[in-house]
XYZ file of N, CA and C in Angstrom:
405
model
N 13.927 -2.455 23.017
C 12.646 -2.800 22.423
C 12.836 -3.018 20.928
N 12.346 -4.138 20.312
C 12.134 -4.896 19.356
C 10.818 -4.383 18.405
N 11.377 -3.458 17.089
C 9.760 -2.763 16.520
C 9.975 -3.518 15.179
N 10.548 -5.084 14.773
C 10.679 -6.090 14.241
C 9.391 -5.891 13.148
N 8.157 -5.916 13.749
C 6.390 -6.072 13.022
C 6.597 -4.468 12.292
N 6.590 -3.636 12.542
C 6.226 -2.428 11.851
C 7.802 -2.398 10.706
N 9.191 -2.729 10.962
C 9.775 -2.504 10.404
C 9.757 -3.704 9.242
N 9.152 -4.818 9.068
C 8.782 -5.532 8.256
C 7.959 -4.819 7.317
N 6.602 -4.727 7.798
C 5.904 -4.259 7.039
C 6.234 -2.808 5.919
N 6.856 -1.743 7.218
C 7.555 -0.836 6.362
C 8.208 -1.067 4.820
N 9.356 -1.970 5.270
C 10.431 -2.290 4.104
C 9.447 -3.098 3.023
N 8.581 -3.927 3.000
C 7.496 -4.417 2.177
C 6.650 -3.520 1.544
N 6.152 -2.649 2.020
C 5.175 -1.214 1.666
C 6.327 -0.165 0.889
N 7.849 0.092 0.963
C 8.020 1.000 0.456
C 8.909 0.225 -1.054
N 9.192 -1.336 -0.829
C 9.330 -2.015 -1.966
C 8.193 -1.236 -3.243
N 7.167 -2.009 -2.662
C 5.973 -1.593 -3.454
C 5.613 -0.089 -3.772
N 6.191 0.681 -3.487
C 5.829 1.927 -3.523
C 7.129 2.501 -4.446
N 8.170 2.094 -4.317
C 9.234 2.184 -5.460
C 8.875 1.216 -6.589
N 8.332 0.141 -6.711
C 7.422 -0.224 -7.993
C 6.540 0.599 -8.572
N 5.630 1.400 -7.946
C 4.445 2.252 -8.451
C 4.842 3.222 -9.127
N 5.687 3.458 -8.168
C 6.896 5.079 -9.004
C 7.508 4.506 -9.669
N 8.638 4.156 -10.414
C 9.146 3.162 -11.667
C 8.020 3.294 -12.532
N 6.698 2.574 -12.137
C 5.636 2.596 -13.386
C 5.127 3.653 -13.689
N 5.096 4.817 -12.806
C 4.714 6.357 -13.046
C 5.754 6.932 -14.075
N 6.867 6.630 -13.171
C 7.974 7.426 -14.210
C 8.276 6.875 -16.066
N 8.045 5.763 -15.771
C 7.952 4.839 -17.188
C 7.091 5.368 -17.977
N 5.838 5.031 -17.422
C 4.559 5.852 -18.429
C 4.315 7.127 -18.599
N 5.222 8.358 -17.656
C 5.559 9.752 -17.905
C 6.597 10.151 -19.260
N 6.734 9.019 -19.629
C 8.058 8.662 -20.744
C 9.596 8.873 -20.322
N 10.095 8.872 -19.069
C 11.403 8.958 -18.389
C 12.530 8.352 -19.333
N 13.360 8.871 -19.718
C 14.553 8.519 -20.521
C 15.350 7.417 -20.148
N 15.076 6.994 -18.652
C 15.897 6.119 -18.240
C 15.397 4.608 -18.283
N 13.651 4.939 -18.734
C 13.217 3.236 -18.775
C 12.418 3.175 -20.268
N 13.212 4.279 -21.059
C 12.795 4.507 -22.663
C 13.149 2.699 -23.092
N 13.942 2.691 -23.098
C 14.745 1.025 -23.379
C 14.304 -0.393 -22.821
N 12.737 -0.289 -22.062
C 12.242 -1.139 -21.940
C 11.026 -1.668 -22.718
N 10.862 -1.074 -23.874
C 9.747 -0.816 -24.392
C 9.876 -0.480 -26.115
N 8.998 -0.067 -27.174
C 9.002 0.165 -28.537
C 8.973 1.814 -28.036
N 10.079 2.776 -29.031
C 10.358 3.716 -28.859
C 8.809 4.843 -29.482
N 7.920 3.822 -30.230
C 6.789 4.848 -30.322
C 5.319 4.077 -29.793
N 5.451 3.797 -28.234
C 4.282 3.415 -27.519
C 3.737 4.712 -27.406
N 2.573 4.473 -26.828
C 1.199 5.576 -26.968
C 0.742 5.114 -25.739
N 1.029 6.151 -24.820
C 0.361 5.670 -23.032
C -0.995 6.567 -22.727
N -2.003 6.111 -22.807
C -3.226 6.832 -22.943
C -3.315 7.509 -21.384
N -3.968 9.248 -21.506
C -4.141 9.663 -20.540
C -4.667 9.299 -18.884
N -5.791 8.270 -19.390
C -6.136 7.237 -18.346
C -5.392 6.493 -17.723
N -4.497 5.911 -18.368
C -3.599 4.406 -17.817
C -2.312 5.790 -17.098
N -2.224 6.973 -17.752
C -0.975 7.474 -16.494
C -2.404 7.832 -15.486
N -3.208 8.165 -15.521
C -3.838 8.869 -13.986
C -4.270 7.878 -13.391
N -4.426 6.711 -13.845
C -4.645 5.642 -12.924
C -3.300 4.603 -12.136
N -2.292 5.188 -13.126
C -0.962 4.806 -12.377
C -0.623 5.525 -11.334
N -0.834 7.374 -11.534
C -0.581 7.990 -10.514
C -1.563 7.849 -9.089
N -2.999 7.443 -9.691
C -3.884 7.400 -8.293
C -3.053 5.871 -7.720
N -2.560 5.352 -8.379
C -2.379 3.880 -7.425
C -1.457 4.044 -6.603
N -0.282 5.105 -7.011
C 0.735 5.171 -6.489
C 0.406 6.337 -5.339
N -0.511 7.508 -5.656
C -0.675 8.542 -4.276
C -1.676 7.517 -3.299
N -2.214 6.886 -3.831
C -3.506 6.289 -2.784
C -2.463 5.607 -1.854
N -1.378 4.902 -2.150
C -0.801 4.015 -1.327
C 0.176 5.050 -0.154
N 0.281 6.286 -1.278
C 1.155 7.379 0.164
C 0.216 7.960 1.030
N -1.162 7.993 0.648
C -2.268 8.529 1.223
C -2.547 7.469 2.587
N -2.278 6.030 2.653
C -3.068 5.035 3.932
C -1.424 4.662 4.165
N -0.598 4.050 3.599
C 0.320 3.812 3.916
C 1.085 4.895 5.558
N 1.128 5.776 5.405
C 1.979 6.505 6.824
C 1.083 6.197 7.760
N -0.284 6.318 7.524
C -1.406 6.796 8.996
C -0.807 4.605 9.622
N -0.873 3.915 8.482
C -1.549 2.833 9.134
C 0.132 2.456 9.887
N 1.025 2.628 9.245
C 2.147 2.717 9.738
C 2.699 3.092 11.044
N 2.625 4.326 11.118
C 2.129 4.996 12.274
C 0.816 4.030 13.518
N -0.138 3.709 13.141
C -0.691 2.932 14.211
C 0.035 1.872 14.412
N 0.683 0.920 13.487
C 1.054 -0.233 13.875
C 2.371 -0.154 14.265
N 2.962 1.020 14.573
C 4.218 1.444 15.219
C 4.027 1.555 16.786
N 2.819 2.357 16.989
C 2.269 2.878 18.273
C 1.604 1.546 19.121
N 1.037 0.475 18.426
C 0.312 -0.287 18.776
C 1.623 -1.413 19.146
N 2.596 -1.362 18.255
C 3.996 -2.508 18.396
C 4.268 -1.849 19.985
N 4.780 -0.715 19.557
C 5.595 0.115 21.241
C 4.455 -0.235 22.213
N 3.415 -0.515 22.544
C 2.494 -0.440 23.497
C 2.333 -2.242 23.874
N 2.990 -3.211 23.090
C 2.939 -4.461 22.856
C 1.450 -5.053 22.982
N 1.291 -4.511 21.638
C -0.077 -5.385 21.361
C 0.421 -6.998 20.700
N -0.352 -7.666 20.732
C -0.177 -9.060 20.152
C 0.673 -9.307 18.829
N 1.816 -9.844 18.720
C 2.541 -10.212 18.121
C 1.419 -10.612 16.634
N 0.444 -11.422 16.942
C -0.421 -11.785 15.607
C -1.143 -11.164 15.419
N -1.841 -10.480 16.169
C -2.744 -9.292 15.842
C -2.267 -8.293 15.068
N -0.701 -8.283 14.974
C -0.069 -6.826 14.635
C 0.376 -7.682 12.753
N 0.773 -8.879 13.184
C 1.032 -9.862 11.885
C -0.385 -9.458 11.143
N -1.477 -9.972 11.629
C -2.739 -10.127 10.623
C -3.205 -8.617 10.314
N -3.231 -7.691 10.730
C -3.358 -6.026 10.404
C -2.510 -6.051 9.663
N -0.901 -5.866 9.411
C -0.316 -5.872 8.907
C 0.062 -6.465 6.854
N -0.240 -7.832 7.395
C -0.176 -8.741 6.364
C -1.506 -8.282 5.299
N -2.971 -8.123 6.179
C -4.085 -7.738 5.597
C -3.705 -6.443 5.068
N -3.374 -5.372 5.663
C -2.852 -3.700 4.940
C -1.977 -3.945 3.492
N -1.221 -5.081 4.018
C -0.327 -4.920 2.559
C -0.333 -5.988 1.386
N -1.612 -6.758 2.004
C -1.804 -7.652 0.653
C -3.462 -6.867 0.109
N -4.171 -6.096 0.989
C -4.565 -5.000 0.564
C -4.123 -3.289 -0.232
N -3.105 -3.291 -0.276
C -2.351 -2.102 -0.620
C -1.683 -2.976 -2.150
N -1.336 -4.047 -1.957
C -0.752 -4.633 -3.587
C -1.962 -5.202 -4.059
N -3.279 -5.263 -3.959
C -4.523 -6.042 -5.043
C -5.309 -4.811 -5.291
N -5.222 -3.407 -4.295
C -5.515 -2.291 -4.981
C -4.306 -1.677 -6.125
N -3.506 -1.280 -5.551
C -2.137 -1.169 -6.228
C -2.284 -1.745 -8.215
N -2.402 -3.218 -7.795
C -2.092 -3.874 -9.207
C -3.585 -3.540 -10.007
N -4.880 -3.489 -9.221
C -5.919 -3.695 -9.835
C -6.065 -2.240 -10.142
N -5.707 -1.094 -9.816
C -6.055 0.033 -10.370
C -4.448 0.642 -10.922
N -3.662 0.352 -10.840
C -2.630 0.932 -11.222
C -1.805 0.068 -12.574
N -2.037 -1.156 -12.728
C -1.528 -1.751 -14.148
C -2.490 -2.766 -14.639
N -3.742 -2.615 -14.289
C -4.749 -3.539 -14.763
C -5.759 -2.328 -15.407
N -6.595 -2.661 -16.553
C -7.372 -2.031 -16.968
C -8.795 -1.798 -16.472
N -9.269 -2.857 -15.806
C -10.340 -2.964 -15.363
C -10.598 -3.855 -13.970
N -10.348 -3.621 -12.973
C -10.839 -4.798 -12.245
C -11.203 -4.326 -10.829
N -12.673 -4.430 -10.810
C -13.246 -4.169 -9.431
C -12.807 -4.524 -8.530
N -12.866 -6.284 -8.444
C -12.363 -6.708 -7.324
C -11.354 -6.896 -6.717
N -10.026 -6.196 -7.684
C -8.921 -5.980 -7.014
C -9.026 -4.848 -6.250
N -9.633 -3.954 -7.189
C -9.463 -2.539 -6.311
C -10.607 -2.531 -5.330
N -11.395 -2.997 -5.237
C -12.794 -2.803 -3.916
C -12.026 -3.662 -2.943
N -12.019 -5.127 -3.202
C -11.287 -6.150 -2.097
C -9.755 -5.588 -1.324
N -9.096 -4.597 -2.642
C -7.712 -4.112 -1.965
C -8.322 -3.133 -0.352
N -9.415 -2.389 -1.012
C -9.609 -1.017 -0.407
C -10.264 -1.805 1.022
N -10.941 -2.952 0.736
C -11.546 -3.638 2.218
C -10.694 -4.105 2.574
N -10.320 -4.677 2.512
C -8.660 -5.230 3.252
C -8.112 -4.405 4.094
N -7.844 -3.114 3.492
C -7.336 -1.916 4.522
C -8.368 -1.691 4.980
N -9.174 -1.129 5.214
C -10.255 -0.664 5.964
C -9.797 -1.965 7.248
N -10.181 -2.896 6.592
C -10.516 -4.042 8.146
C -9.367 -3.835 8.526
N -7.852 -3.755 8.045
C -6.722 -3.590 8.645
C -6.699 -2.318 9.983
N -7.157 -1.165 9.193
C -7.216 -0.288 10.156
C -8.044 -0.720 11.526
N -9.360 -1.266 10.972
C -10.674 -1.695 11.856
C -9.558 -2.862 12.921
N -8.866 -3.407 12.774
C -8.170 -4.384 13.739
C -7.615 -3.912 15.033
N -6.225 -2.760 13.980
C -5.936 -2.595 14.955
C -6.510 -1.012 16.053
N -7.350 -0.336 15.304
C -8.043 0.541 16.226
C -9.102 -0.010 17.142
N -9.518 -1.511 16.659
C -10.973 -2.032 18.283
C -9.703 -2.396 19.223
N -8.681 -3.642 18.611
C -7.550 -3.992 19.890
C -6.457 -2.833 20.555
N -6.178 -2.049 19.752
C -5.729 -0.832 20.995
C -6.483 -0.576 21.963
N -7.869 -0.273 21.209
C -8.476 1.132 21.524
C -8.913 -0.237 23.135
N -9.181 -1.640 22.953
C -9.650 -2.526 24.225
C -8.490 -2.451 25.101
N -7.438 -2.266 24.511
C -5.975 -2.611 25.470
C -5.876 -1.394 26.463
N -6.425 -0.292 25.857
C -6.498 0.602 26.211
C -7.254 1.182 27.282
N -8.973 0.421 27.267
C -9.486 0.437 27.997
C -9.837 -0.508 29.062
N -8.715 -1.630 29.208
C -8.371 -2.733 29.798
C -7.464 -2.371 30.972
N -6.687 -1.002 30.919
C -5.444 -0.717 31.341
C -5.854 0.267 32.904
């Protein structure tokens, strides 16, 4: 068995999630990415807690949805169904990501990121949950 859809998405989601951390550790002042930058920047308390919420929010939905679209692959739900949950989770997870974690202000990254997942989840929990009661 071929888990091709979830291991895509995986390796895409934890790209991005080693970006978030890099920008956590950067704006924590880490010695190792001192040299990307003017040695007396000023990272305001806000811009790190909004780096850190971007980066826990994504460990916070990231496993659960993972986890379904693992369970839902092994059970062979629709090859595109599992694409469009998928694709939607993680182009939802990078427009929340960027809009609350290195942008100063922007609703509609972070509301549109956060609907994106929601409907992602909403996908694939009605088509299991029918496959399920189809069976």
């Amino acid at each position: 068995m071929s888990l091709e859809v979830t291991l895509i998405y995986t390796i895409l989601l934890i790209v991005f999630l080693l970006i978030l951390t890099i920008r956590v550790l950067d704006l924590r002042g880490s010695p190792v990415t001192k040299f990307l930058h003017a040695p007396d920047r000023v990272v305001s308390p806000e811009t790190l807690e909004r780096a850190i919420r971007a980066h826990g929010n994504l460990i916070e939905y990231a496993p659960l949805f993972l986890l379904l679209l693992l369970l839902a692959e092994i059970n062979q739900l629709n090859a595109v169904i599992l694409h469009l949950s998928g694709a939607s989770f993680l182009l939802g997870r990078l427009m929340h990501g960027i809009g609350f974690g290195f942008l100063k202000h922007s609703p509609i990254m972070r509301i549109g990121g956060m609907a994106l997942t929601f409907l992602s989840f909403i996908i694939l929990l009605l088509t299991t949950a029918s496959q399920l009661l189809s069976v």
